[in-house]
Amino acid sequence: MAVQRILLYPNPILKRMSRTVERIDAEILQLVEDLVDTMEAGPGSVGVAAPQVGVCLRVCVVDVSNNRHGKDNNHGRLLMINPEIVERSGLAVMREGCMSVPDYTGDVERATEITVRFSEPDGTQREFLASGFEAVAIQHEMDHLDGLLFLDRISSLKTGLFRRKSYK
Amino acid sequence: MNACRKAGLAHFAVTIIGKDRPGIVADTAEVLFKLGCNVEDSSCTMLGGEFAMILIISHEKPFSKKQLEAEFAAKTAGGGLSAFVRSLKDDEVCYQEPTGELCLVSVYGSDKPGIVYRITRELADRGVNITDLNTKLIGSPAEPVYVLMLEAALPQDLSVEQASQLLENLKKELSVEISVRLITPVSL
């Protein structure tokens, strides 16, 4: 067990672009283990990205199988090294919160289906279609690898619903 | 956690409303900044042709409501803005996190008296706590349509389905569409 402390914004590490993992060595394996331990320790946490524990490498873990939104549609525990989204479709809004930005939530629009590709810790390449909450969680964690927080993506003010437009 | 828990601060609720124009927020913020006040929480929006600001502000003690009122009076004189200041007690400052589910209730239909009243009374009687509410009159003058959107925290013993059921009878009675959906934030 090596539960790491989750960094909170305004820690500048959270706004940094993470580096690609060149070689999966003992250090990376340890990082993956730490991320899993940290995710399991966070109440209701469904994912942690390396920058959240202070490491600017493109590694994140996601597991929505115990969450009510994800339990019927998931790929189990995902240990993702150098994840990439190769295709995305659909858009849906969900109100998100983040362990690194406590006490605030916002409506974020994200793709409802993504094809994601990544390396597993043993070097195996995986690629599959994720949808629903799992897709949202993957996109949220991957944003951390690009130094993006959900605050960068809030899609509307709550009152945005009522903005007048002229329809011709 | 929230800055509201800082000791040694005096808190005030400030309401400012006036005919909309560019600069209302800047003018208000300028008054507050020069006085050394912090804007702890705020919600500001256009309502009809008015711009309405509601703010929770703080200032290190000692600080009096009178100082605030005097500054606003000077700034708002002749500008068509009205300002109102209320001192807050400590237990009024902190946001009480809801424990139950958060849901969005949307109600819309032909305008008629009593839509807001009937919906919110039903919710209140069941212990549902409204956290946000907007209404708008839309449609044409000949066929006005009323839209009400509210967010509410359900008590622990009330599910979204039950909340929806609770409002079911009002659909017919008011002949409006009502939907209730879950918007409890997901923590990632």
PDB file of C-alpha atoms in Angstrom, chain A residues 43-47 52 67-69 94-100 102-103 105 107 133 136-137 140-141 158-159 161-164, chain B residues 1-2 5 43-46 97 101-102 104 131-138 147-149 151 181-188:
ATOM      1  CA  PRO A  43     -14.143   7.601  -0.988  1.00  0.00           C
ATOM      2  CA  GLY A  44     -16.086   6.816  -4.146  1.00  0.00           C
ATOM      3  CA  SER A  45     -13.091   7.599  -6.342  1.00  0.00           C
ATOM      4  CA  VAL A  46     -13.296   6.166  -9.851  1.00  0.00           C
ATOM      5  CA  GLY A  47      -9.928   7.325 -11.129  1.00  0.00           C
ATOM      6  CA  GLN A  52      -2.686  14.350  -9.058  1.00  0.00           C
ATOM      7  CA  ASN A  67     -20.005   3.131  -9.129  1.00  0.00           C
ATOM      8  CA  ARG A  68     -23.750   3.224  -9.667  1.00  0.00           C
ATOM      9  CA  HIS A  69     -23.334   4.993 -12.996  1.00  0.00           C
ATOM     10  CA  MET A  94     -22.618  15.494 -16.589  1.00  0.00           C
ATOM     11  CA  ARG A  95     -22.009  17.461 -13.421  1.00  0.00           C
ATOM     12  CA  GLU A  96     -18.460  16.678 -12.383  1.00  0.00           C
ATOM     13  CA  GLY A  97     -16.426  17.166  -9.261  1.00  0.00           C
ATOM     14  CA  CYS A  98     -12.722  16.485  -8.842  1.00  0.00           C
ATOM     15  CA  MET A  99     -10.635  15.468  -5.836  1.00  0.00           C
ATOM     16  CA  SER A 100      -8.091  18.129  -6.807  1.00  0.00           C
ATOM     17  CA  PRO A 102     -12.782  20.354  -3.661  1.00  0.00           C
ATOM     18  CA  ASP A 103     -16.069  22.124  -2.946  1.00  0.00           C
ATOM     19  CA  THR A 105     -18.796  21.130  -9.295  1.00  0.00           C
ATOM     20  CA  ASP A 107     -21.566  20.807 -15.871  1.00  0.00           C
ATOM     21  CA  PHE A 133     -19.781   6.975 -17.338  1.00  0.00           C
ATOM     22  CA  VAL A 136     -16.549  10.318 -18.978  1.00  0.00           C
ATOM     23  CA  ALA A 137     -14.158   9.102 -16.289  1.00  0.00           C
ATOM     24  CA  HIS A 140     -11.619  13.396 -17.083  1.00  0.00           C
ATOM     25  CA  GLU A 141      -8.477  11.512 -15.990  1.00  0.00           C
ATOM     26  CA  LYS A 158     -26.664  27.201 -14.848  1.00  0.00           C
ATOM     27  CA  THR A 159     -28.628  30.134 -16.183  1.00  0.00           C
ATOM     28  CA  LEU A 161     -30.383  27.602 -20.361  1.00  0.00           C
ATOM     29  CA  PHE A 162     -32.301  30.821 -20.583  1.00  0.00           C
ATOM     30  CA  ARG A 163     -30.097  32.940 -22.774  1.00  0.00           C
ATOM     31  CA  ARG A 164     -32.213  34.442 -25.485  1.00  0.00           C
TER      32      ARG A 164
ATOM     33  CA  MET B   1     -12.506  23.925   2.896  1.00  0.00           C
ATOM     34  CA  ASN B   2     -14.554  27.017   2.253  1.00  0.00           C
ATOM     35  CA  ARG B   5     -14.823  29.175   8.137  1.00  0.00           C
ATOM     36  CA  SER B  43     -24.692  35.060  -8.112  1.00  0.00           C
ATOM     37  CA  CYS B  44     -25.575  37.786 -10.586  1.00  0.00           C
ATOM     38  CA  THR B  45     -27.845  37.701 -13.563  1.00  0.00           C
ATOM     39  CA  MET B  46     -30.167  39.666 -15.787  1.00  0.00           C
ATOM     40  CA  GLU B  97     -23.857  20.518   1.992  1.00  0.00           C
ATOM     41  CA  GLU B 101     -29.581  13.301  -4.127  1.00  0.00           C
ATOM     42  CA  LEU B 102     -29.513  16.463  -6.203  1.00  0.00           C
ATOM     43  CA  LEU B 104     -33.256  19.053 -11.602  1.00  0.00           C
ATOM     44  CA  THR B 131     -30.774  25.134  -4.100  1.00  0.00           C
ATOM     45  CA  ASP B 132     -31.335  27.052  -7.322  1.00  0.00           C
ATOM     46  CA  LEU B 133     -34.374  28.274  -9.227  1.00  0.00           C
ATOM     47  CA  ASN B 134     -35.005  30.147 -12.461  1.00  0.00           C
ATOM     48  CA  THR B 135     -38.260  31.045 -14.113  1.00  0.00           C
ATOM     49  CA  LYS B 136     -38.931  32.678 -17.434  1.00  0.00           C
ATOM     50  CA  LEU B 137     -41.954  33.731 -19.384  1.00  0.00           C
ATOM     51  CA  ILE B 138     -41.446  32.803 -23.011  1.00  0.00           C
ATOM     52  CA  VAL B 147     -40.721  27.760 -17.803  1.00  0.00           C
ATOM     53  CA  LEU B 148     -39.463  26.890 -14.334  1.00  0.00           C
ATOM     54  CA  MET B 149     -36.183  25.109 -13.740  1.00  0.00           C
ATOM     55  CA  GLU B 151     -32.332  22.303  -8.617  1.00  0.00           C
ATOM     56  CA  ARG B 181     -33.880  13.987 -13.285  1.00  0.00           C
ATOM     57  CA  LEU B 182     -30.863  13.138 -11.253  1.00  0.00           C
ATOM     58  CA  ILE B 183     -27.962  15.583 -11.456  1.00  0.00           C
ATOM     59  CA  THR B 184     -25.992  14.550  -8.380  1.00  0.00           C
ATOM     60  CA  PRO B 185     -22.384  15.391  -9.240  1.00  0.00           C
ATOM     61  CA  VAL B 186     -20.054  12.521 -10.048  1.00  0.00           C
ATOM     62  CA  SER B 187     -16.777  12.698  -8.185  1.00  0.00           C
ATOM     63  CA  LEU B 188     -13.837  11.874 -10.405  1.00  0.00           C
TER      64      LEU B 188
END
